[in-house]
PDB file of C-alpha atoms and ligand atoms in Angstrom:
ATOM      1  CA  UNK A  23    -102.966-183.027 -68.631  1.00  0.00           C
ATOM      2  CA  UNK A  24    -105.370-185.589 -67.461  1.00  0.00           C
ATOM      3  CA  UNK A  25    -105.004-187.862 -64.448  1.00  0.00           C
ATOM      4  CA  UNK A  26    -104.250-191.649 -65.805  1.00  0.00           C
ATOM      5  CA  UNK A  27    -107.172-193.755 -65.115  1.00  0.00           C
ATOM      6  CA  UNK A  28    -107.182-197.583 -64.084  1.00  0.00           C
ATOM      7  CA  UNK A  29    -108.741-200.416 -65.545  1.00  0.00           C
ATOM      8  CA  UNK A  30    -109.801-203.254 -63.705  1.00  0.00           C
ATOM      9  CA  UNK A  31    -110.131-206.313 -65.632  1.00  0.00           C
ATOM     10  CA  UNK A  32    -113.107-207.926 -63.399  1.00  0.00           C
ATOM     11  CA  UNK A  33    -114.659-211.548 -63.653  1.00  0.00           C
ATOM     12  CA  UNK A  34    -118.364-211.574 -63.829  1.00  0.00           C
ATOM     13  CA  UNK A  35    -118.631-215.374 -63.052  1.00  0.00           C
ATOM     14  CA  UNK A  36    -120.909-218.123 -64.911  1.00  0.00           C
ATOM     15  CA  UNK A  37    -124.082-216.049 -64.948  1.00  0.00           C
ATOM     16  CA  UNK A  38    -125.862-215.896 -61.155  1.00  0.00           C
ATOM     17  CA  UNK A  39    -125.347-212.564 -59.694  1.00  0.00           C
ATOM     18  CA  UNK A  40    -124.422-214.012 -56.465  1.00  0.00           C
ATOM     19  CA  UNK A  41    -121.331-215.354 -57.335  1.00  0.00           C
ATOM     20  CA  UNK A  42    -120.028-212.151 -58.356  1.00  0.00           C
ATOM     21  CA  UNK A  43    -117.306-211.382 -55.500  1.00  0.00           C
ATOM     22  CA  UNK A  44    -117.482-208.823 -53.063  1.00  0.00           C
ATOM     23  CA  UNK A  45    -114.861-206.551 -54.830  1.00  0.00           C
ATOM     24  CA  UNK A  46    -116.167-207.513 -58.376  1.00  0.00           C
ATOM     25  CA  UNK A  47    -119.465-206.163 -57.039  1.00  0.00           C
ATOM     26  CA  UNK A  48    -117.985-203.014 -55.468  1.00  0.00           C
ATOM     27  CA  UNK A  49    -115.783-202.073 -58.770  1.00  0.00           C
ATOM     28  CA  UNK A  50    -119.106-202.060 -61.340  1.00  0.00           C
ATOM     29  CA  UNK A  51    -120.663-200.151 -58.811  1.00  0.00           C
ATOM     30  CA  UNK A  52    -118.149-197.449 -59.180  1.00  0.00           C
ATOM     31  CA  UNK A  53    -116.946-197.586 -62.168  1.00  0.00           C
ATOM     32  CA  UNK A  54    -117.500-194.790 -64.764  1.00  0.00           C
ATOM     33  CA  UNK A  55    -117.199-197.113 -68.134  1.00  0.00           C
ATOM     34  CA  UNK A  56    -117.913-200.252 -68.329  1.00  0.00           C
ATOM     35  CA  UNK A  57    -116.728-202.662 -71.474  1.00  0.00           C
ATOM     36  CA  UNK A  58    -118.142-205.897 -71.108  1.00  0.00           C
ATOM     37  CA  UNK A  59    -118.105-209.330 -73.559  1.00  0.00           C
ATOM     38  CA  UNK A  60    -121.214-211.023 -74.860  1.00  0.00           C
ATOM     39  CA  UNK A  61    -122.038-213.470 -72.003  1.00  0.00           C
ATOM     40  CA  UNK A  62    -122.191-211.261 -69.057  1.00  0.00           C
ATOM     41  CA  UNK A  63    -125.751-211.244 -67.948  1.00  0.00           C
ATOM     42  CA  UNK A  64    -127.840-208.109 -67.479  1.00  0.00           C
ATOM     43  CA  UNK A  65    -128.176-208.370 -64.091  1.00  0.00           C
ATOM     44  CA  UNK A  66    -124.579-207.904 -63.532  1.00  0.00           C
ATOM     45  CA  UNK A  67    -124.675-204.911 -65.736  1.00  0.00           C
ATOM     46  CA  UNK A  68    -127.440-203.363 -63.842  1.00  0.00           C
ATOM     47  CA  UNK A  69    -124.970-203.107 -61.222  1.00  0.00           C
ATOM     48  CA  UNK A  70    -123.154-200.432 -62.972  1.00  0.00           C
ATOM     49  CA  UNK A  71    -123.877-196.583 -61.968  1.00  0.00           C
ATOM     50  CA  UNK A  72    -126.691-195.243 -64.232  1.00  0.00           C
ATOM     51  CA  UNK A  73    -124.564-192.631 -65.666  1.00  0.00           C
ATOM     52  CA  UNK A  74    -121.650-195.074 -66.345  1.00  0.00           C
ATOM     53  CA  UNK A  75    -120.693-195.593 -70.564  1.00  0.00           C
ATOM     54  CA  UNK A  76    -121.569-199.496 -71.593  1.00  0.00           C
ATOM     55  CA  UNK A  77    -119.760-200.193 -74.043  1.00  0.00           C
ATOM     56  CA  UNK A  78    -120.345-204.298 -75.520  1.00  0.00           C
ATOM     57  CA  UNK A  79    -117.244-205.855 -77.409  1.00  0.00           C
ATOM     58  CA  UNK A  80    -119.110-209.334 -77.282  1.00  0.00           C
ATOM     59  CA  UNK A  81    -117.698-212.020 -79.128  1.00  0.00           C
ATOM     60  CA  UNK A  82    -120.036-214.799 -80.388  1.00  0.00           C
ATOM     61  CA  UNK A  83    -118.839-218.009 -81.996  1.00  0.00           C
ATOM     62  CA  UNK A  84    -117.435-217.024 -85.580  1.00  0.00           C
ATOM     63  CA  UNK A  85    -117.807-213.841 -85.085  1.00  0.00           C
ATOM     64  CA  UNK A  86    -115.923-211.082 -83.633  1.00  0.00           C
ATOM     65  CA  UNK A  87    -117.760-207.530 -83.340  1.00  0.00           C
ATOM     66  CA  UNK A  88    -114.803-205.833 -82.116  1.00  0.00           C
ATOM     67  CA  UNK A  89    -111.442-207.110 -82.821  1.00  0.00           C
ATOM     68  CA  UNK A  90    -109.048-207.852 -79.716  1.00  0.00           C
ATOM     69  CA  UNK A  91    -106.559-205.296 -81.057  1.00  0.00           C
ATOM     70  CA  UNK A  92    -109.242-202.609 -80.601  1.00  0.00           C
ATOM     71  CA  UNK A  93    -110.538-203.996 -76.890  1.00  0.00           C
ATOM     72  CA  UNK A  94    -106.650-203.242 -76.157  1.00  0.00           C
ATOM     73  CA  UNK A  95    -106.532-199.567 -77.717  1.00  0.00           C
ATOM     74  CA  UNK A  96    -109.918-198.789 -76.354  1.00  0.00           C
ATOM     75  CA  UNK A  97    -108.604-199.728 -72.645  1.00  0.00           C
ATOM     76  CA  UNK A  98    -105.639-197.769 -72.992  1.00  0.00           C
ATOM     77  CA  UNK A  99    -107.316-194.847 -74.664  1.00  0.00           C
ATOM     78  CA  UNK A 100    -110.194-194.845 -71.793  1.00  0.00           C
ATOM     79  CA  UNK A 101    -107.359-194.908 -68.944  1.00  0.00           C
ATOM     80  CA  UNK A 102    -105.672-192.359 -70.825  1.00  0.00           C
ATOM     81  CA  UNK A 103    -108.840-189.820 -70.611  1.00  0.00           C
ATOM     82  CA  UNK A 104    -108.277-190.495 -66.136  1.00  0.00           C
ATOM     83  CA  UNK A 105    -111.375-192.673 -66.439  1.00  0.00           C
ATOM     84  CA  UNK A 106    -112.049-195.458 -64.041  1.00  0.00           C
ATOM     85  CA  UNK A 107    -112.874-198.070 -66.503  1.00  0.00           C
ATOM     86  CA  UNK A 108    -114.364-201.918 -65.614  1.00  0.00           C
ATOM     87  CA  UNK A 109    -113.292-204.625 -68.362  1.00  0.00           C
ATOM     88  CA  UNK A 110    -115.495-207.257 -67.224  1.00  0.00           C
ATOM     89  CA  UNK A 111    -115.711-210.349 -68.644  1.00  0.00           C
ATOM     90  CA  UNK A 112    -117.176-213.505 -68.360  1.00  0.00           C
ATOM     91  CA  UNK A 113    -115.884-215.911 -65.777  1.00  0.00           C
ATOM     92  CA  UNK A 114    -112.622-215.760 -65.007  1.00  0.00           C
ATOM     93  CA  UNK A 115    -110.510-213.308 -66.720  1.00  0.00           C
ATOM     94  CA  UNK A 116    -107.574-215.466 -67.059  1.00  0.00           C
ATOM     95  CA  UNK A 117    -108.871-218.440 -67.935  1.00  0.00           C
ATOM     96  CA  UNK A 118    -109.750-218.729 -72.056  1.00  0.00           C
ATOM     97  CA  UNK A 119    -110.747-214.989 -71.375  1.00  0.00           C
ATOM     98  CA  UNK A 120    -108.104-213.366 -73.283  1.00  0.00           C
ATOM     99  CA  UNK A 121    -107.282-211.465 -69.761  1.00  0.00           C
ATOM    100  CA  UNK A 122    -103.332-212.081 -70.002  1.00  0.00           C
ATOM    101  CA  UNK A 123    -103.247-210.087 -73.598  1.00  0.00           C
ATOM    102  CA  UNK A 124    -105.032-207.340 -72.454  1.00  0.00           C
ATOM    103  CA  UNK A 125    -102.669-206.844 -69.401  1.00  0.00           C
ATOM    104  CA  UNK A 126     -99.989-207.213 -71.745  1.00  0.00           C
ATOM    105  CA  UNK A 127    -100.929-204.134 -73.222  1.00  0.00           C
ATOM    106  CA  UNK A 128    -101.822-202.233 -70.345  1.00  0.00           C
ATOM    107  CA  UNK A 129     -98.703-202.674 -68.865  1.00  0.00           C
ATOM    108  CA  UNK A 130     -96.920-201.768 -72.797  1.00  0.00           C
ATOM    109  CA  UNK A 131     -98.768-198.559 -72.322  1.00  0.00           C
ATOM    110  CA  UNK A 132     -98.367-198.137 -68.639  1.00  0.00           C
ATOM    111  CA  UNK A 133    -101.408-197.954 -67.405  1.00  0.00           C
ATOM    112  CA  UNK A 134    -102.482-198.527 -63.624  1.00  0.00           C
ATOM    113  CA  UNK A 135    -104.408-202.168 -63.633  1.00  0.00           C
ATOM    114  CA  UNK A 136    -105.562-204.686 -61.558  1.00  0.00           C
ATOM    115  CA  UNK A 137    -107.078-207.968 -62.050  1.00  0.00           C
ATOM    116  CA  UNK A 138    -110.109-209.267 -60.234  1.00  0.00           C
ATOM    117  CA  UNK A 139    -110.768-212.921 -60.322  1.00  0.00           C
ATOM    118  CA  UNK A 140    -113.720-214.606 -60.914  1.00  0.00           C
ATOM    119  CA  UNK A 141    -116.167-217.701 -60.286  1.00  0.00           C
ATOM    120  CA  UNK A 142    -115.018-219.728 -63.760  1.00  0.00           C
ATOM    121  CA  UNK A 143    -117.732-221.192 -65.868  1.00  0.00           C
ATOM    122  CA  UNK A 144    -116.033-225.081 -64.638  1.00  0.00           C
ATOM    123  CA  UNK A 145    -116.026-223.946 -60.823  1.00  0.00           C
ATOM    124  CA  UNK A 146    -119.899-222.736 -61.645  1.00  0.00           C
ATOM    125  CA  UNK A 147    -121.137-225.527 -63.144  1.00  0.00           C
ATOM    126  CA  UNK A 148    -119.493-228.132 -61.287  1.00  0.00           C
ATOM    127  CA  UNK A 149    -121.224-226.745 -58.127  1.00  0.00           C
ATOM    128  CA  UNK A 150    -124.730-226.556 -59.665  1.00  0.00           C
ATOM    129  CA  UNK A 151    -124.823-229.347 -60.869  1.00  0.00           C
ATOM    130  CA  UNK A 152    -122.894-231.062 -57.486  1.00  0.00           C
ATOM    131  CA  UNK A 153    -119.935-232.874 -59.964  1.00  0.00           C
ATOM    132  CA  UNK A 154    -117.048-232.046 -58.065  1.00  0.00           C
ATOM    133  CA  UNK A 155    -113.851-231.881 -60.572  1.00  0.00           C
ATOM    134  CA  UNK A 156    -111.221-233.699 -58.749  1.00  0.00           C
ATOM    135  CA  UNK A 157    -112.706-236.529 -56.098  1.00  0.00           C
ATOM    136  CA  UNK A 158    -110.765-239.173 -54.370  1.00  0.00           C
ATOM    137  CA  UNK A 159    -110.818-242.429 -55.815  1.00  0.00           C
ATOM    138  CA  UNK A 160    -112.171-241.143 -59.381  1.00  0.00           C
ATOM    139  CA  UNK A 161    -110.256-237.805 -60.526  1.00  0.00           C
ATOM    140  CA  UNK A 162    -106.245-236.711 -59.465  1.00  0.00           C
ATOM    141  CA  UNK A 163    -106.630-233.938 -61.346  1.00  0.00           C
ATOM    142  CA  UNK A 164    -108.592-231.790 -63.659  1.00  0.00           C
ATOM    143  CA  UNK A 165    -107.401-230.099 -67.099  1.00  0.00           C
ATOM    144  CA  UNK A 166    -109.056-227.311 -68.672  1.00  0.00           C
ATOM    145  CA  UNK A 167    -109.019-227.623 -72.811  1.00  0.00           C
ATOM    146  CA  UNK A 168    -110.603-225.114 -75.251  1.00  0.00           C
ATOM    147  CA  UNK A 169    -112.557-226.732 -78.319  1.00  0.00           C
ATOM    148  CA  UNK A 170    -112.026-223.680 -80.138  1.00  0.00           C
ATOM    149  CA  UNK A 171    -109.059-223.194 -82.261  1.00  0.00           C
ATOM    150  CA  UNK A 172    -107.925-219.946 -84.783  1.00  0.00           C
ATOM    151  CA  UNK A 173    -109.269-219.734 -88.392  1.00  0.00           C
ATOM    152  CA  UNK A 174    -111.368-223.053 -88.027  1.00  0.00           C
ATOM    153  CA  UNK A 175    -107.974-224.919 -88.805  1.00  0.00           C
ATOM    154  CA  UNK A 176    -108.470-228.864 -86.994  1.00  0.00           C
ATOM    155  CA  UNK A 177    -107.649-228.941 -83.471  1.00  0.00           C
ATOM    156  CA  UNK A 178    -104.269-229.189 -82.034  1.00  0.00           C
ATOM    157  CA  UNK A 179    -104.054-230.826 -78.588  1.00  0.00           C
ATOM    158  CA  UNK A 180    -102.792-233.157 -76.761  1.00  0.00           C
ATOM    159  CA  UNK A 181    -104.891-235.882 -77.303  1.00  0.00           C
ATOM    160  CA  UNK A 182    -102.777-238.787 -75.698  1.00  0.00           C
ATOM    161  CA  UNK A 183    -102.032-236.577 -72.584  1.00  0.00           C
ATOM    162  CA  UNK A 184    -105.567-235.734 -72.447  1.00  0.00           C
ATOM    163  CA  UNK A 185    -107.119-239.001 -73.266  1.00  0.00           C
ATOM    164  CA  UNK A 186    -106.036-239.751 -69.219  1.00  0.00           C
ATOM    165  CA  UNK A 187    -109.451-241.371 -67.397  1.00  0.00           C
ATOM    166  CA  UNK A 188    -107.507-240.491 -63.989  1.00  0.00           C
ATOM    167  CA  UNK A 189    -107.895-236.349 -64.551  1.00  0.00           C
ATOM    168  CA  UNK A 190    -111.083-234.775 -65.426  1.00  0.00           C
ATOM    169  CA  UNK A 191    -111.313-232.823 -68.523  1.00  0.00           C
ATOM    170  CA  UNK A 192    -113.351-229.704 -68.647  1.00  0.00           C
ATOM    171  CA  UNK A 193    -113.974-228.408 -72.513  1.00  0.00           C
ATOM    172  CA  UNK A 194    -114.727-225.212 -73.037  1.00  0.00           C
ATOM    173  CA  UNK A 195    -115.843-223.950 -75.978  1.00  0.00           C
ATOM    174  CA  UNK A 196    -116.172-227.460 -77.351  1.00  0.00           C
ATOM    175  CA  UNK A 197    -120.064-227.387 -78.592  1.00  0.00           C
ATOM    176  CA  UNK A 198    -119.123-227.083 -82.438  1.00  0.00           C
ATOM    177  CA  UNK A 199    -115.972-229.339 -82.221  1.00  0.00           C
ATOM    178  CA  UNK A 200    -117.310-232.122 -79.843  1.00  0.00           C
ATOM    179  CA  UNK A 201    -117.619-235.141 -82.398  1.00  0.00           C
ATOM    180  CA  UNK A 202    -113.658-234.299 -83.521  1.00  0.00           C
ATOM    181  CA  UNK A 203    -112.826-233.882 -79.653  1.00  0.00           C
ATOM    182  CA  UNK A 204    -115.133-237.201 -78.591  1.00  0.00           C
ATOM    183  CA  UNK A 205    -113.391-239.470 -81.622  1.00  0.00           C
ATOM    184  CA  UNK A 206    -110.053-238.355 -81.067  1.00  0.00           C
ATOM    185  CA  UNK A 207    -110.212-238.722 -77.094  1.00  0.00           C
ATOM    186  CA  UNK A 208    -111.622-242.904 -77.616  1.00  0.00           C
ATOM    187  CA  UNK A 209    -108.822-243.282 -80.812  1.00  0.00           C
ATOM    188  CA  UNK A 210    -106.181-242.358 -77.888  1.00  0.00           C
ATOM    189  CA  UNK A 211    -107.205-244.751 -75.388  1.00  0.00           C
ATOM    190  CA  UNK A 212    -110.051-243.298 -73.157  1.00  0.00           C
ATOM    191  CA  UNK A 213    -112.830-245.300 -72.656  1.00  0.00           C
ATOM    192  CA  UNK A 214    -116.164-245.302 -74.938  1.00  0.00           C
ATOM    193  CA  UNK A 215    -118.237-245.324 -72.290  1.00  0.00           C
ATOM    194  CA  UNK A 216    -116.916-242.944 -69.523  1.00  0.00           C
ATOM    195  CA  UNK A 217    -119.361-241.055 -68.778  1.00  0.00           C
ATOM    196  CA  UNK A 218    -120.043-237.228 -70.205  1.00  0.00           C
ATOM    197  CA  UNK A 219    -121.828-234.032 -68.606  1.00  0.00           C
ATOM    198  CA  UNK A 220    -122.251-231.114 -70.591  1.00  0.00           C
ATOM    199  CA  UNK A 221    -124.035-227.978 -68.969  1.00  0.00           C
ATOM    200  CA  UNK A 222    -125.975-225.488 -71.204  1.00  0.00           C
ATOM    201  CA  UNK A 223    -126.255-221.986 -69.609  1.00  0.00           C
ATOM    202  CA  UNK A 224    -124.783-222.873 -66.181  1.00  0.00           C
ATOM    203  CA  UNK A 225    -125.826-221.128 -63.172  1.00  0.00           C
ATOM    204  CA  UNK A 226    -128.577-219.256 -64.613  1.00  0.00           C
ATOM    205  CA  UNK A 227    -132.150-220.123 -64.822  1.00  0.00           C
ATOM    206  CA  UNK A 228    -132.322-221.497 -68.386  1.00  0.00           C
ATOM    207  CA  UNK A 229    -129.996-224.121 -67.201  1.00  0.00           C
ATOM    208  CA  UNK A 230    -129.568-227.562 -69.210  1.00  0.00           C
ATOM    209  CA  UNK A 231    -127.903-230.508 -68.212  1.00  0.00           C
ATOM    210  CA  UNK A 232    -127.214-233.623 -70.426  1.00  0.00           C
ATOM    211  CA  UNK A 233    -124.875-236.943 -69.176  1.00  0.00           C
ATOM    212  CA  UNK A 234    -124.257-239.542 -72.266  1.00  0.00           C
ATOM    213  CA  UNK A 235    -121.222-242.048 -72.995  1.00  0.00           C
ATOM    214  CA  UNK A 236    -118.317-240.296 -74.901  1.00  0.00           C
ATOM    215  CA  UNK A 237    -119.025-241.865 -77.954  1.00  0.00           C
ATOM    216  CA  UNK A 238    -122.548-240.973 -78.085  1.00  0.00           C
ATOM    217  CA  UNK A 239    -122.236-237.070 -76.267  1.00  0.00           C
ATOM    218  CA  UNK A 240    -121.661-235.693 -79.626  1.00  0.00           C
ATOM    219  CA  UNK A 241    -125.320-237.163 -81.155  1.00  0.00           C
ATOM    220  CA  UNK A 242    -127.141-236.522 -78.081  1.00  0.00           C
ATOM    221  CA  UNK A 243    -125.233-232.576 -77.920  1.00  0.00           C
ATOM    222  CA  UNK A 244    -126.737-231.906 -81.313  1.00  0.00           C
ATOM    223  CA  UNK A 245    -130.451-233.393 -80.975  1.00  0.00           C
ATOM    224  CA  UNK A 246    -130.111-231.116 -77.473  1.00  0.00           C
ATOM    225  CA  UNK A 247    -129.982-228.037 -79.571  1.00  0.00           C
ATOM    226  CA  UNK A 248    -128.355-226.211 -77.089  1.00  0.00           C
ATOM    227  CA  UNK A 249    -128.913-222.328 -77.310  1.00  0.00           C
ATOM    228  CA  UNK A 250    -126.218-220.429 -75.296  1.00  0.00           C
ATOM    229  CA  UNK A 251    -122.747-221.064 -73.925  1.00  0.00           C
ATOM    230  CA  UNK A 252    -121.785-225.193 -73.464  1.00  0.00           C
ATOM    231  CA  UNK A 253    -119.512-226.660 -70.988  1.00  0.00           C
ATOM    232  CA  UNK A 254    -118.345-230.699 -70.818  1.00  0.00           C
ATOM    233  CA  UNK A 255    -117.045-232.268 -68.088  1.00  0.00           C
ATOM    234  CA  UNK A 256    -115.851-235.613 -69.137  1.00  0.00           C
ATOM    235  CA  UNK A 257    -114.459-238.089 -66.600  1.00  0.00           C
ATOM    236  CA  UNK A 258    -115.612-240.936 -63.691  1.00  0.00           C
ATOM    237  CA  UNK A 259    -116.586-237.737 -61.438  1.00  0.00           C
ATOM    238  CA  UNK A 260    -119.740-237.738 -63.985  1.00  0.00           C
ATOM    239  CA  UNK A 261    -120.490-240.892 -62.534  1.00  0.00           C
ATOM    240  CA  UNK A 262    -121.568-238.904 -59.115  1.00  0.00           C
ATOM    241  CA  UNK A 263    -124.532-236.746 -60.853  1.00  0.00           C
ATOM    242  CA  UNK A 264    -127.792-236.922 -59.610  1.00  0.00           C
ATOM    243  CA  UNK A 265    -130.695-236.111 -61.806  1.00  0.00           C
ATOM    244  CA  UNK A 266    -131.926-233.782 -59.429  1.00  0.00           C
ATOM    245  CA  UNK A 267    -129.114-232.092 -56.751  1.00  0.00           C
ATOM    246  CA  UNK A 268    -131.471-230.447 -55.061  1.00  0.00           C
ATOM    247  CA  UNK A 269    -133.286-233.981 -54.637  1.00  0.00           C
ATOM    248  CA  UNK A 270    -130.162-234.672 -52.879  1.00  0.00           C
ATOM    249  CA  UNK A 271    -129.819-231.665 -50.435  1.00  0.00           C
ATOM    250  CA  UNK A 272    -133.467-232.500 -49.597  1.00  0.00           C
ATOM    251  CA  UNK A 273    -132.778-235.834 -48.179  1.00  0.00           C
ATOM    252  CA  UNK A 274    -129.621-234.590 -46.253  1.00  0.00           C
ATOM    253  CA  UNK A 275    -131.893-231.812 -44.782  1.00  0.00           C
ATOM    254  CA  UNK A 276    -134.614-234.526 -43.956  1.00  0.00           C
ATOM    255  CA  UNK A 277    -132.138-236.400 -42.476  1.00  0.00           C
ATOM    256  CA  UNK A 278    -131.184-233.486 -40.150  1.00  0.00           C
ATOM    257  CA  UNK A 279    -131.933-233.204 -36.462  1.00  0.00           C
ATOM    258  CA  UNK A 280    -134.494-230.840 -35.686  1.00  0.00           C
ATOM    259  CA  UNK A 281    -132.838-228.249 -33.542  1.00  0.00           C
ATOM    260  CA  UNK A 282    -130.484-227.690 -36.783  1.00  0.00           C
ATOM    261  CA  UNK A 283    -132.883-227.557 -39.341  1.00  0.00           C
ATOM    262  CA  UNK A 284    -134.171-224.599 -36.739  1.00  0.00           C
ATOM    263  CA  UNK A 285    -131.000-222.982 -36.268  1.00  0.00           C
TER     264      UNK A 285
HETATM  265  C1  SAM B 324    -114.492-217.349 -73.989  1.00  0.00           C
HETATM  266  S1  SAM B 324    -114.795-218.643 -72.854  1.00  0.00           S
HETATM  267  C2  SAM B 324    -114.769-217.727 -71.381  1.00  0.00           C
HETATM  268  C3  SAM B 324    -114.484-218.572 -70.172  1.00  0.00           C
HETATM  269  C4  SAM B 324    -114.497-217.786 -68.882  1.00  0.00           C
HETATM  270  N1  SAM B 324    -113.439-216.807 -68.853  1.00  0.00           N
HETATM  271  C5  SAM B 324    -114.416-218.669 -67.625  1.00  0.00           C
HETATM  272  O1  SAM B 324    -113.551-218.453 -66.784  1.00  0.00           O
HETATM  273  O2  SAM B 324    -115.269-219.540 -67.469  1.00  0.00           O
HETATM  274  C6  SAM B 324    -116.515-218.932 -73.134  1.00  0.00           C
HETATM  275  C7  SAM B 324    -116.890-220.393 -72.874  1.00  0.00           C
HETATM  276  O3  SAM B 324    -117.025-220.619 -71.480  1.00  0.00           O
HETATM  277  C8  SAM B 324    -118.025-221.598 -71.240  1.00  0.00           C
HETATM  278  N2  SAM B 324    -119.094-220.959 -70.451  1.00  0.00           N
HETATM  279  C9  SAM B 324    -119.127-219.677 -70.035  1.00  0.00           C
HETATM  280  N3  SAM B 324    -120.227-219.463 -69.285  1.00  0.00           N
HETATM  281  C10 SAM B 324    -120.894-220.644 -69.240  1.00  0.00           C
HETATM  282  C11 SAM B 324    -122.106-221.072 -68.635  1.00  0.00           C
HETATM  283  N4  SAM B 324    -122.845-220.234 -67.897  1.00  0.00           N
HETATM  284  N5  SAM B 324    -122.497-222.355 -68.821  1.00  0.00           N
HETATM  285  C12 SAM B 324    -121.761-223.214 -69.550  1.00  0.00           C
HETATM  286  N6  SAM B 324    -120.603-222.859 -70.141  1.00  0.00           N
HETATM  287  C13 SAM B 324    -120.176-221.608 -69.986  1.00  0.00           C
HETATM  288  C14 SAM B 324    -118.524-222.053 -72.606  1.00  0.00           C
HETATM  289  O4  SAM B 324    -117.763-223.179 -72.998  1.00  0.00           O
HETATM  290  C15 SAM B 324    -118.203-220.840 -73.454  1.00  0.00           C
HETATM  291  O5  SAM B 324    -118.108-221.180 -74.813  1.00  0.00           O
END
């Protein structure tokens, strides 16, 4: 009988490389197959042996090459050949990443598993674009909400608990939904004007950034014509972004003493 093989569900982070973690890193570089979703960039794939199987269960808005019931069954079937399989996804695994159902299943079938955190695309994009997500005086807290719901059917969140201008909200998947998110937010109580940033392809060279007023993100979203994943990050933190971060680490370095601009 074959040995039992191990899957390691892996987070591939926002899109740069370099925030891959150590271990992350060290797993695709070993691992014999490797079954990866639509937004994990190449160069994260090109970290994979040459000989390892790549097998691409992307999903893409509306569409869903490979159904989640068959990602499951195709984990368990790959353990159950003693392979040494990487499920990496995009992100975080356990965060809107589906990672908890898959472990469900792994553990059904008894499989050896492990779970690898990763850089999420909020944690990512806050950073580049220096909007931290909680920040004294402006944001207690932070929420994480998901714009996409099952079968197209209308949303179904907490609007009132959500509508809170003391937490910063982070939508994910919230590019095709973002006038029915933006009305409903302002009809329970947040206000018109606080201030919206939504990130286009964080972290990766082809990065877009757009700030507008919640009641006119939605417009200014669409004219954007965004092409690849969207994040928003709605909340008085917003009102920290600078046009140009790196504009700001410029002046701080400037502003440096020699000796440890030298160091
Ligand atoms: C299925 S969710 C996966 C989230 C992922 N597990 C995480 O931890 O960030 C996909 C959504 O994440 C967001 N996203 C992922 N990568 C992104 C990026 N590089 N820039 C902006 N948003 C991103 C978008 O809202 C996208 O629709």
């Amino acid at each position: 009988m074959n040995r039992l093989g191990r899957v390691f569900l892996v987070g591939a982070g926002p899109g740069d490389p370099e925030l891959l973690t150590l271990k992350a890193a060290r797993l695709i570089g070993r691992a014999e197959v490797v079954v990866h979703d639509r937004l994990v960039s190449a160069e994260v794939l090109a970290l994979a042996p040459a000989t390892a199987r790549r097998i691409s269960v992307g999903k893409a808005p509306k569409r869903h090459p490979v159904p989640q019931d068959q990602i499951n069954e195709m984990l368990v079937s790959l353990a159950g050949q003693g392979l040494t399989v990487v499920r990496l996804k995009g992100g975080d695994p356990y965060i809107f990443g589906r990672g908890g159902e898959e472990v469900e299943c792994l553990k059904a079938a008894g499989v050896p598993h492990e779970v690898v955190p990763g850089i999420s695309a909020a944690q990512g994009c806050s950073a580049s674009t220096g909007v931290p997500l909680t920040h004294r005086g402006l944001a207690t807290g932070v929420r994480y909400v998901t714009g996409h719901c099952r079968a197209d059917l209308p949303l179904d969140l907490d609007w009132a608990g959500m509508a809170d201008p003391e937490t910063t909200l982070v939508v994910y998947m919230g590019a095709a939904s973002i006038t029915e998110i933006s009305d409903n937010l302002i009809s329970h109580g947040m206000p018109a004007g606080l201030p919206v940033l939504a990130i286009n392809n964080g972290t990766t060279p082809a990065e877009r950034r757009l700030v507008a007023r919640l009641d006119d993100i939605a417009g200014r979203a669409r004219e954007a014509n965004f092409d690849g994943p969207v994040l928003f990050i709605v909340g008085r933190v917003v009102s920290l972004y600078e046009e140009c971060p790196d504009a700001a680490v410029a002046r701080i370095a400037a502003e440096l003493p020699r000796e440890a601009v030298d160091a």
